[in-house]
Every structure is written in structure tokens, then in C-alpha cells.
mmCIF file of N, CA and C and ligand atoms in Angstrom:
data_model
loop_
_atom_site.group_PDB
_atom_site.id
_atom_site.type_symbol
_atom_site.label_atom_id
_atom_site.label_comp_id
_atom_site.label_asym_id
_atom_site.label_seq_id
_atom_site.Cartn_x
_atom_site.Cartn_y
_atom_site.Cartn_z
ATOM 1 N N MET A 1 2.994 17.071 -11.365
ATOM 2 C CA MET A 1 2.433 15.742 -11.623
ATOM 3 C C MET A 1 1.085 15.617 -10.914
ATOM 4 N N ASP A 2 0.179 14.886 -11.519
ATOM 5 C CA ASP A 2 -1.133 14.648 -10.899
ATOM 6 C C ASP A 2 -1.031 13.517 -9.876
ATOM 7 N N ILE A 3 -2.131 13.295 -9.207
ATOM 8 C CA ILE A 3 -2.201 12.243 -8.182
ATOM 9 C C ILE A 3 -3.363 11.298 -8.489
ATOM 10 N N VAL A 4 -3.103 10.017 -8.360
ATOM 11 C CA VAL A 4 -4.166 9.007 -8.285
ATOM 12 C C VAL A 4 -4.079 8.439 -6.870
ATOM 13 N N PHE A 5 -5.223 8.268 -6.208
ATOM 14 C CA PHE A 5 -5.134 7.796 -4.823
ATOM 15 C C PHE A 5 -6.081 6.635 -4.544
ATOM 16 N N ILE A 6 -5.736 5.906 -3.517
ATOM 17 C CA ILE A 6 -6.566 4.823 -2.978
ATOM 18 C C ILE A 6 -6.624 5.064 -1.472
ATOM 19 N N GLU A 7 -7.822 5.170 -0.945
ATOM 20 C CA GLU A 7 -7.971 5.548 0.467
ATOM 21 C C GLU A 7 -8.703 4.443 1.230
ATOM 22 N N GLY A 8 -8.160 4.072 2.381
ATOM 23 C CA GLY A 8 -8.864 3.139 3.275
ATOM 24 C C GLY A 8 -8.999 1.732 2.731
ATOM 25 N N LEU A 9 -8.011 1.289 1.962
ATOM 26 C CA LEU A 9 -8.057 -0.085 1.446
ATOM 27 C C LEU A 9 -7.701 -1.054 2.574
ATOM 28 N N GLU A 10 -8.600 -1.992 2.854
ATOM 29 C CA GLU A 10 -8.362 -2.947 3.936
ATOM 30 C C GLU A 10 -7.950 -4.292 3.345
ATOM 31 N N VAL A 11 -6.848 -4.819 3.895
ATOM 32 C CA VAL A 11 -6.351 -6.124 3.453
ATOM 33 C C VAL A 11 -6.126 -6.967 4.697
ATOM 34 N N ASP A 12 -6.151 -8.277 4.544
ATOM 35 C CA ASP A 12 -5.721 -9.077 5.695
ATOM 36 C C ASP A 12 -4.522 -9.927 5.328
ATOM 37 N N THR A 13 -3.676 -10.110 6.333
ATOM 38 C CA THR A 13 -2.369 -10.711 6.098
ATOM 39 C C THR A 13 -1.809 -11.256 7.412
ATOM 40 N N VAL A 14 -0.751 -12.053 7.304
ATOM 41 C CA VAL A 14 0.011 -12.435 8.495
ATOM 42 C C VAL A 14 1.029 -11.320 8.744
ATOM 43 N N ILE A 15 0.910 -10.657 9.878
ATOM 44 C CA ILE A 15 1.807 -9.533 10.190
ATOM 45 C C ILE A 15 1.997 -9.443 11.696
ATOM 46 N N GLY A 16 3.239 -9.348 12.131
ATOM 47 C CA GLY A 16 3.472 -9.168 13.555
ATOM 48 C C GLY A 16 4.773 -9.799 14.001
ATOM 49 N N ALA A 17 5.334 -9.184 15.054
ATOM 50 C CA ALA A 17 6.632 -9.607 15.569
ATOM 51 C C ALA A 17 6.494 -10.599 16.721
ATOM 52 N N TYR A 18 5.290 -10.734 17.278
ATOM 53 C CA TYR A 18 5.102 -11.597 18.453
ATOM 54 C C TYR A 18 4.621 -12.986 18.022
ATOM 55 N N ASP A 19 4.966 -13.981 18.841
ATOM 56 C CA ASP A 19 4.609 -15.376 18.513
ATOM 57 C C ASP A 19 3.121 -15.541 18.225
ATOM 58 N N TRP A 20 2.278 -14.914 19.051
ATOM 59 C CA TRP A 20 0.831 -15.117 18.893
ATOM 60 C C TRP A 20 0.302 -14.547 17.577
ATOM 61 N N GLU A 21 1.102 -13.712 16.947
ATOM 62 C CA GLU A 21 0.646 -13.101 15.689
ATOM 63 C C GLU A 21 0.995 -13.937 14.459
ATOM 64 N N ARG A 22 1.833 -14.957 14.649
ATOM 65 C CA ARG A 22 2.320 -15.686 13.482
ATOM 66 C C ARG A 22 1.285 -16.674 12.931
ATOM 67 N N GLY A 23 0.301 -17.014 13.774
ATOM 68 C CA GLY A 23 -0.685 -18.008 13.329
ATOM 69 C C GLY A 23 -2.061 -17.427 13.044
ATOM 70 N N ILE A 24 -2.145 -16.102 12.960
ATOM 71 C CA ILE A 24 -3.447 -15.473 12.681
ATOM 72 C C ILE A 24 -3.285 -14.485 11.528
ATOM 73 N N ARG A 25 -4.421 -14.081 10.975
ATOM 74 C CA ARG A 25 -4.407 -13.033 9.952
ATOM 75 C C ARG A 25 -4.994 -11.771 10.588
ATOM 76 N N GLN A 26 -4.389 -10.628 10.272
ATOM 77 C CA GLN A 26 -4.850 -9.356 10.826
ATOM 78 C C GLN A 26 -5.100 -8.366 9.701
ATOM 79 N N CYS A 27 -5.932 -7.395 10.020
ATOM 80 C CA CYS A 27 -6.289 -6.374 9.031
ATOM 81 C C CYS A 27 -5.252 -5.236 9.041
ATOM 82 N N LEU A 28 -4.903 -4.779 7.861
ATOM 83 C CA LEU A 28 -4.122 -3.542 7.706
ATOM 84 C C LEU A 28 -4.943 -2.593 6.852
ATOM 85 N N ARG A 29 -4.834 -1.299 7.141
ATOM 86 C CA ARG A 29 -5.533 -0.292 6.322
ATOM 87 C C ARG A 29 -4.503 0.552 5.580
ATOM 88 N N LEU A 30 -4.720 0.741 4.290
ATOM 89 C CA LEU A 30 -3.737 1.430 3.453
ATOM 90 C C LEU A 30 -4.339 2.671 2.810
ATOM 91 N N ASP A 31 -3.585 3.750 2.888
ATOM 92 C CA ASP A 31 -3.912 4.977 2.149
ATOM 93 C C ASP A 31 -2.721 5.264 1.256
ATOM 94 N N LEU A 32 -2.979 5.376 -0.049
ATOM 95 C CA LEU A 32 -1.870 5.532 -0.999
ATOM 96 C C LEU A 32 -2.138 6.684 -1.957
ATOM 97 N N SER A 33 -1.072 7.418 -2.288
ATOM 98 C CA SER A 33 -1.119 8.423 -3.352
ATOM 99 C C SER A 33 -0.006 8.112 -4.339
ATOM 100 N N PHE A 34 -0.334 8.235 -5.626
ATOM 101 C CA PHE A 34 0.630 7.944 -6.689
ATOM 102 C C PHE A 34 0.758 9.146 -7.602
ATOM 103 N N ALA A 35 1.980 9.514 -7.963
ATOM 104 C CA ALA A 35 2.172 10.534 -8.996
ATOM 105 C C ALA A 35 1.896 9.896 -10.355
ATOM 106 N N TRP A 36 1.118 10.593 -11.170
ATOM 107 C CA TRP A 36 0.787 10.074 -12.499
ATOM 108 C C TRP A 36 0.346 11.255 -13.361
ATOM 109 N N ASP A 37 0.737 11.277 -14.601
ATOM 110 C CA ASP A 37 0.250 12.306 -15.526
ATOM 111 C C ASP A 37 -1.100 11.847 -16.080
ATOM 112 N N ASN A 38 -2.169 12.464 -15.598
ATOM 113 C CA ASN A 38 -3.517 12.039 -15.997
ATOM 114 C C ASN A 38 -3.961 12.605 -17.337
ATOM 115 N N ARG A 39 -3.182 13.526 -17.924
ATOM 116 C CA ARG A 39 -3.658 14.201 -19.138
ATOM 117 C C ARG A 39 -3.825 13.284 -20.336
ATOM 118 N N PRO A 40 -2.887 12.348 -20.611
ATOM 119 C CA PRO A 40 -3.100 11.467 -21.765
ATOM 120 C C PRO A 40 -4.378 10.630 -21.647
ATOM 121 N N ALA A 41 -4.645 10.093 -20.455
ATOM 122 C CA ALA A 41 -5.869 9.300 -20.261
ATOM 123 C C ALA A 41 -7.106 10.172 -20.441
ATOM 124 N N ALA A 42 -7.047 11.383 -19.897
ATOM 125 C CA ALA A 42 -8.205 12.282 -19.990
ATOM 126 C C ALA A 42 -8.427 12.743 -21.430
ATOM 127 N N ALA A 43 -7.346 13.024 -22.140
ATOM 128 C CA ALA A 43 -7.474 13.526 -23.520
ATOM 129 C C ALA A 43 -8.160 12.504 -24.412
ATOM 130 N N ASP A 44 -7.821 11.220 -24.207
ATOM 131 C CA ASP A 44 -8.372 10.158 -25.076
ATOM 132 C C ASP A 44 -9.493 9.379 -24.388
ATOM 133 N N ASP A 45 -9.809 9.736 -23.159
ATOM 134 C CA ASP A 45 -10.820 8.997 -22.373
ATOM 135 C C ASP A 45 -10.512 7.503 -22.422
ATOM 136 N N ASP A 46 -9.257 7.164 -22.051
ATOM 137 C CA ASP A 46 -8.723 5.813 -22.313
ATOM 138 C C ASP A 46 -8.107 5.238 -21.028
ATOM 139 N N LEU A 47 -8.750 4.203 -20.519
ATOM 140 C CA LEU A 47 -8.262 3.578 -19.273
ATOM 141 C C LEU A 47 -6.845 3.030 -19.410
ATOM 142 N N SER A 48 -6.482 2.587 -20.603
ATOM 143 C CA SER A 48 -5.149 1.990 -20.768
ATOM 144 C C SER A 48 -4.033 3.018 -20.555
ATOM 145 N N LYS A 49 -4.378 4.315 -20.597
ATOM 146 C CA LYS A 49 -3.369 5.352 -20.357
ATOM 147 C C LYS A 49 -3.425 5.880 -18.923
ATOM 148 N N ALA A 50 -4.379 5.383 -18.176
ATOM 149 C CA ALA A 50 -4.530 5.816 -16.777
ATOM 150 C C ALA A 50 -3.786 4.846 -15.859
ATOM 151 N N LEU A 51 -3.502 5.309 -14.648
ATOM 152 C CA LEU A 51 -3.074 4.371 -13.605
ATOM 153 C C LEU A 51 -4.366 3.785 -13.032
ATOM 154 N N ASP A 52 -4.634 2.543 -13.359
ATOM 155 C CA ASP A 52 -5.917 1.902 -13.040
ATOM 156 C C ASP A 52 -5.960 1.542 -11.546
ATOM 157 N N TYR A 53 -6.696 2.345 -10.766
ATOM 158 C CA TYR A 53 -6.699 2.111 -9.311
ATOM 159 C C TYR A 53 -7.330 0.777 -8.949
ATOM 160 N N ALA A 54 -8.185 0.232 -9.818
ATOM 161 C CA ALA A 54 -8.768 -1.095 -9.543
ATOM 162 C C ALA A 54 -7.692 -2.182 -9.669
ATOM 163 N N SER A 55 -6.870 -2.085 -10.722
ATOM 164 C CA SER A 55 -5.782 -3.066 -10.895
ATOM 165 C C SER A 55 -4.753 -2.946 -9.774
ATOM 166 N N VAL A 56 -4.442 -1.713 -9.393
ATOM 167 C CA VAL A 56 -3.464 -1.518 -8.315
ATOM 168 C C VAL A 56 -4.019 -2.094 -7.007
ATOM 169 N N SER A 57 -5.302 -1.855 -6.749
ATOM 170 C CA SER A 57 -5.915 -2.385 -5.516
ATOM 171 C C SER A 57 -5.880 -3.905 -5.506
ATOM 172 N N ALA A 58 -6.175 -4.514 -6.648
ATOM 173 C CA ALA A 58 -6.159 -5.982 -6.734
ATOM 174 C C ALA A 58 -4.749 -6.520 -6.489
ATOM 175 N N ARG A 59 -3.748 -5.809 -6.992
ATOM 176 C CA ARG A 59 -2.357 -6.245 -6.787
ATOM 177 C C ARG A 59 -1.967 -6.159 -5.312
ATOM 178 N N ILE A 60 -2.453 -5.113 -4.656
ATOM 179 C CA ILE A 60 -2.163 -4.955 -3.223
ATOM 180 C C ILE A 60 -2.818 -6.094 -2.431
ATOM 181 N N GLN A 61 -4.057 -6.431 -2.789
ATOM 182 C CA GLN A 61 -4.755 -7.540 -2.106
ATOM 183 C C GLN A 61 -3.974 -8.840 -2.285
ATOM 184 N N ALA A 62 -3.491 -9.088 -3.502
ATOM 185 C CA ALA A 62 -2.743 -10.324 -3.776
ATOM 186 C C ALA A 62 -1.419 -10.340 -3.008
ATOM 187 N N PHE A 63 -0.767 -9.174 -2.943
ATOM 188 C CA PHE A 63 0.492 -9.062 -2.197
ATOM 189 C C PHE A 63 0.264 -9.386 -0.713
ATOM 190 N N ALA A 64 -0.791 -8.826 -0.148
ATOM 191 C CA ALA A 64 -1.094 -9.049 1.270
ATOM 192 C C ALA A 64 -1.439 -10.516 1.519
ATOM 193 N N GLU A 65 -2.193 -11.075 0.607
ATOM 194 C CA GLU A 65 -2.605 -12.481 0.736
ATOM 195 C C GLU A 65 -1.397 -13.406 0.856
ATOM 196 N N ALA A 66 -0.329 -13.094 0.102
ATOM 197 C CA ALA A 66 0.831 -13.981 0.017
ATOM 198 C C ALA A 66 1.932 -13.652 1.027
ATOM 199 N N SER A 67 1.843 -12.504 1.688
ATOM 200 C CA SER A 67 2.973 -12.075 2.524
ATOM 201 C C SER A 67 2.801 -12.492 3.979
ATOM 202 N N GLN A 68 3.927 -12.537 4.686
ATOM 203 C CA GLN A 68 3.891 -12.871 6.119
ATOM 204 C C GLN A 68 5.070 -12.216 6.827
ATOM 205 N N PHE A 69 5.096 -10.886 6.797
ATOM 206 C CA PHE A 69 6.188 -10.140 7.408
ATOM 207 C C PHE A 69 5.954 -9.964 8.905
ATOM 208 N N GLN A 70 7.061 -9.646 9.599
ATOM 209 C CA GLN A 70 6.950 -9.333 11.024
ATOM 210 C C GLN A 70 6.600 -7.859 11.223
ATOM 211 N N LEU A 71 7.271 -6.987 10.461
ATOM 212 C CA LEU A 71 7.147 -5.545 10.698
ATOM 213 C C LEU A 71 6.294 -4.861 9.640
ATOM 214 N N VAL A 72 5.551 -3.862 10.070
ATOM 215 C CA VAL A 72 4.804 -3.051 9.106
ATOM 216 C C VAL A 72 5.780 -2.305 8.183
ATOM 217 N N GLU A 73 6.958 -1.983 8.680
ATOM 218 C CA GLU A 73 7.971 -1.322 7.855
ATOM 219 C C GLU A 73 8.328 -2.180 6.639
ATOM 220 N N THR A 74 8.486 -3.481 6.879
ATOM 221 C CA THR A 74 8.866 -4.382 5.779
ATOM 222 C C THR A 74 7.730 -4.509 4.771
ATOM 223 N N PHE A 75 6.523 -4.659 5.272
ATOM 224 C CA PHE A 75 5.355 -4.741 4.377
ATOM 225 C C PHE A 75 5.307 -3.495 3.481
ATOM 226 N N ALA A 76 5.444 -2.329 4.087
ATOM 227 C CA ALA A 76 5.336 -1.077 3.331
ATOM 228 C C ALA A 76 6.441 -0.959 2.276
ATOM 229 N N GLU A 77 7.662 -1.273 2.688
ATOM 230 C CA GLU A 77 8.812 -1.130 1.788
ATOM 231 C C GLU A 77 8.708 -2.072 0.584
ATOM 232 N N ARG A 78 8.384 -3.325 0.853
ATOM 233 C CA ARG A 78 8.302 -4.318 -0.232
ATOM 234 C C ARG A 78 7.123 -4.005 -1.152
ATOM 235 N N LEU A 79 6.013 -3.590 -0.564
ATOM 236 C CA LEU A 79 4.851 -3.261 -1.403
ATOM 237 C C LEU A 79 5.158 -2.058 -2.296
ATOM 238 N N ALA A 80 5.807 -1.049 -1.745
ATOM 239 C CA ALA A 80 6.161 0.130 -2.550
ATOM 240 C C ALA A 80 7.013 -0.288 -3.739
ATOM 241 N N HIS A 81 7.965 -1.159 -3.504
ATOM 242 C CA HIS A 81 8.847 -1.615 -4.592
ATOM 243 C C HIS A 81 8.039 -2.350 -5.673
ATOM 244 N N VAL A 82 7.164 -3.243 -5.254
ATOM 245 C CA VAL A 82 6.346 -4.010 -6.208
ATOM 246 C C VAL A 82 5.492 -3.064 -7.066
ATOM 247 N N LEU A 83 4.825 -2.122 -6.426
ATOM 248 C CA LEU A 83 3.913 -1.243 -7.174
ATOM 249 C C LEU A 83 4.673 -0.340 -8.138
ATOM 250 N N MET A 84 5.797 0.213 -7.678
ATOM 251 C CA MET A 84 6.559 1.120 -8.550
ATOM 252 C C MET A 84 7.125 0.372 -9.747
ATOM 253 N N SER A 85 7.629 -0.837 -9.532
ATOM 254 C CA SER A 85 8.252 -1.555 -10.644
ATOM 255 C C SER A 85 7.203 -2.147 -11.585
ATOM 256 N N GLU A 86 6.101 -2.647 -11.064
ATOM 257 C CA GLU A 86 5.128 -3.302 -11.946
ATOM 258 C C GLU A 86 4.231 -2.312 -12.691
ATOM 259 N N PHE A 87 3.946 -1.159 -12.093
ATOM 260 C CA PHE A 87 3.028 -0.208 -12.730
ATOM 261 C C PHE A 87 3.744 1.023 -13.298
ATOM 262 N N GLY A 88 5.063 1.087 -13.122
ATOM 263 C CA GLY A 88 5.796 2.239 -13.650
ATOM 264 C C GLY A 88 5.462 3.533 -12.923
ATOM 265 N N ILE A 89 5.208 3.417 -11.641
ATOM 266 C CA ILE A 89 4.852 4.591 -10.822
ATOM 267 C C ILE A 89 6.143 5.311 -10.408
ATOM 268 N N PRO A 90 6.265 6.623 -10.710
ATOM 269 C CA PRO A 90 7.527 7.309 -10.392
ATOM 270 C C PRO A 90 7.669 7.722 -8.932
ATOM 271 N N TRP A 91 6.546 7.929 -8.259
ATOM 272 C CA TRP A 91 6.558 8.392 -6.855
ATOM 273 C C TRP A 91 5.294 7.894 -6.164
ATOM 274 N N LEU A 92 5.447 7.525 -4.908
ATOM 275 C CA LEU A 92 4.247 7.186 -4.136
ATOM 276 C C LEU A 92 4.416 7.566 -2.675
ATOM 277 N N ARG A 93 3.273 7.777 -2.041
ATOM 278 C CA ARG A 93 3.217 7.900 -0.584
ATOM 279 C C ARG A 93 2.292 6.796 -0.094
ATOM 280 N N LEU A 94 2.763 6.074 0.905
ATOM 281 C CA LEU A 94 2.014 4.919 1.397
ATOM 282 C C LEU A 94 1.887 5.037 2.914
ATOM 283 N N LYS A 95 0.669 5.107 3.404
ATOM 284 C CA LYS A 95 0.423 5.112 4.852
ATOM 285 C C LYS A 95 -0.226 3.782 5.209
ATOM 286 N N LEU A 96 0.380 3.094 6.154
ATOM 287 C CA LEU A 96 -0.093 1.771 6.553
ATOM 288 C C LEU A 96 -0.489 1.830 8.026
ATOM 289 N N THR A 97 -1.730 1.531 8.308
ATOM 290 C CA THR A 97 -2.235 1.542 9.686
ATOM 291 C C THR A 97 -2.540 0.115 10.121
ATOM 292 N N LYS A 98 -2.098 -0.214 11.338
ATOM 293 C CA LYS A 98 -2.421 -1.518 11.923
ATOM 294 C C LYS A 98 -3.410 -1.255 13.056
ATOM 295 N N PRO A 99 -4.693 -1.320 12.752
ATOM 296 C CA PRO A 99 -5.699 -0.940 13.759
ATOM 297 C C PRO A 99 -5.679 -1.934 14.919
ATOM 298 N N GLY A 100 -5.832 -1.431 16.125
ATOM 299 C CA GLY A 100 -5.930 -2.333 17.275
ATOM 300 C C GLY A 100 -4.598 -2.796 17.831
ATOM 301 N N ALA A 101 -3.491 -2.477 17.179
ATOM 302 C CA ALA A 101 -2.191 -2.954 17.667
ATOM 303 C C ALA A 101 -1.863 -2.332 19.022
ATOM 304 N N VAL A 102 -2.241 -1.077 19.190
ATOM 305 C CA VAL A 102 -2.116 -0.407 20.493
ATOM 306 C C VAL A 102 -3.540 -0.009 20.886
ATOM 307 N N PRO A 103 -4.146 -0.773 21.791
ATOM 308 C CA PRO A 103 -5.572 -0.589 22.060
ATOM 309 C C PRO A 103 -5.974 0.849 22.409
ATOM 310 N N ALA A 104 -5.093 1.579 23.061
ATOM 311 C CA ALA A 104 -5.450 2.947 23.446
ATOM 312 C C ALA A 104 -5.339 3.932 22.281
ATOM 313 N N ALA A 105 -4.775 3.489 21.178
ATOM 314 C CA ALA A 105 -4.610 4.380 20.024
ATOM 315 C C ALA A 105 -5.608 4.015 18.924
ATOM 316 N N LYS A 106 -6.037 5.007 18.192
ATOM 317 C CA LYS A 106 -6.959 4.779 17.065
ATOM 318 C C LYS A 106 -6.249 3.970 15.981
ATOM 319 N N GLY A 107 -4.991 4.240 15.810
ATOM 320 C CA GLY A 107 -4.211 3.498 14.821
ATOM 321 C C GLY A 107 -2.745 3.762 15.018
ATOM 322 N N VAL A 108 -1.907 2.793 14.634
ATOM 323 C CA VAL A 108 -0.451 2.989 14.619
ATOM 324 C C VAL A 108 0.055 2.425 13.302
ATOM 325 N N GLY A 109 1.235 2.841 12.893
ATOM 326 C CA GLY A 109 1.768 2.312 11.642
ATOM 327 C C GLY A 109 2.894 3.159 11.108
ATOM 328 N N VAL A 110 3.057 3.140 9.798
ATOM 329 C CA VAL A 110 4.151 3.873 9.164
ATOM 330 C C VAL A 110 3.633 4.600 7.933
ATOM 331 N N GLU A 111 4.378 5.606 7.542
ATOM 332 C CA GLU A 111 4.096 6.325 6.298
ATOM 333 C C GLU A 111 5.418 6.522 5.588
ATOM 334 N N ILE A 112 5.478 6.138 4.293
ATOM 335 C CA ILE A 112 6.714 6.305 3.538
ATOM 336 C C ILE A 112 6.422 7.009 2.210
ATOM 337 N N GLU A 113 7.440 7.677 1.708
ATOM 338 C CA GLU A 113 7.403 8.244 0.358
ATOM 339 C C GLU A 113 8.603 7.691 -0.380
ATOM 340 N N ARG A 114 8.404 7.239 -1.587
ATOM 341 C CA ARG A 114 9.506 6.713 -2.395
ATOM 342 C C ARG A 114 9.433 7.265 -3.811
ATOM 343 N N GLY A 115 10.594 7.446 -4.430
ATOM 344 C CA GLY A 115 10.659 7.933 -5.802
ATOM 345 C C GLY A 115 10.660 9.435 -5.891
ATOM 346 N N CYS A 116 10.508 9.958 -7.116
ATOM 347 C CA CYS A 116 10.530 11.400 -7.378
ATOM 348 C C CYS A 116 9.241 11.796 -8.090
ATOM 349 N N ARG A 117 8.712 12.949 -7.672
ATOM 350 C CA ARG A 117 7.475 13.435 -8.301
ATOM 351 C C ARG A 117 7.751 14.054 -9.647
HETATM 352 N N1 LIG B 201 7.775 0.185 14.483
HETATM 353 C C1 LIG B 201 7.102 -0.960 14.760
HETATM 354 N N2 LIG B 201 6.768 -1.248 16.024
HETATM 355 C C2 LIG B 201 6.113 -2.388 16.300
HETATM 356 C C3 LIG B 201 5.728 -3.268 15.271
HETATM 357 C C4 LIG B 201 6.073 -2.928 13.936
HETATM 358 O O1 LIG B 201 5.779 -3.650 12.955
HETATM 359 N N3 LIG B 201 6.761 -1.769 13.719
HETATM 360 N N4 LIG B 201 5.021 -4.395 15.584
HETATM 361 C C5 LIG B 201 4.689 -4.699 16.819
HETATM 362 C C6 LIG B 201 3.838 -5.874 17.110
HETATM 363 O O2 LIG B 201 3.730 -6.758 16.018
HETATM 364 C C7 LIG B 201 2.463 -5.327 17.515
HETATM 365 O O3 LIG B 201 1.850 -4.665 16.409
HETATM 366 C C8 LIG B 201 1.502 -6.355 18.062
HETATM 367 O O4 LIG B 201 0.351 -5.716 18.559
HETATM 368 C C9 LIG B 201 5.079 -3.880 17.963
HETATM 369 N N5 LIG B 201 5.792 -2.683 17.592
#
């Protein structure tokens, strides 16, 4: 299977387990890879047969805008479910970084893979 990817997508959302985090919005950075058969889109030069990374990015922005989870694990899991069900994605890898959460670290977060390639 081929891959369509989105790298370094920044969204802001309510995220965090501590009281002080519940009333602010914070940035999350997302790196995503999706399994997709790119041959039909390439053969016909047809966006409607491609996994449209612009539409997927817009959906992720809307999801982040509306969500207010405590854990990055929950954000990642729910987002993976939304993307797979709405776009018909059979497999994805999602890396979610919460920059600044641990000041001494460049980034912390989670990485998940769901579905079958
Ligand atoms: N595995 C996790 N550990 C922690 C999380 C999390 O979402 N998953 N969250 C926090 C706090 O919200 C922290 O990011 C505030 O800086 C701590 N550990």
C-alpha cells in the first residue's frame, strides 16, 4: 500500500490533566501517515480518487477546535477513529507531540498505529 502523509500540522486545543490547563488553549503538533492506494488517482489524475491531504488537515483542525480532552492518548485515539471512519482510511500512524509540556524535553507525546496496511 502507498502512503499519504501530513507532517508538522499544528493545531490548538484545550488539552491537559491539570487545573491550569483547562482554561487555556495549547498547541499540539501532528505527524500522520495513511495507507492509501495512489494508483487510481494517478492513473486518472483525479483528486476525487486521492486521499485529499487538504481535506484531512481541515478535518483535524475542526476536531481540535471542538475537543477538550485531558490526555494526549485520548485525543490521538478519538482522532484516529474519526479519520478512519470518515475518509475510509484502512491504516494510519499518528504521532502527537505536546511541545513545552516537559520544558527540558524537545517534545513529549504519543504515537499510535491503527488498522491494517
Ligand atoms: N502519558 C501522559 N502523561 C501526561 C499527560 C498526558 O496527556 N499523557 N499530560 C500531562 C499534563 O497535562 C502535562 O502535559 C502538563 O504539562 C502530564 N503527563
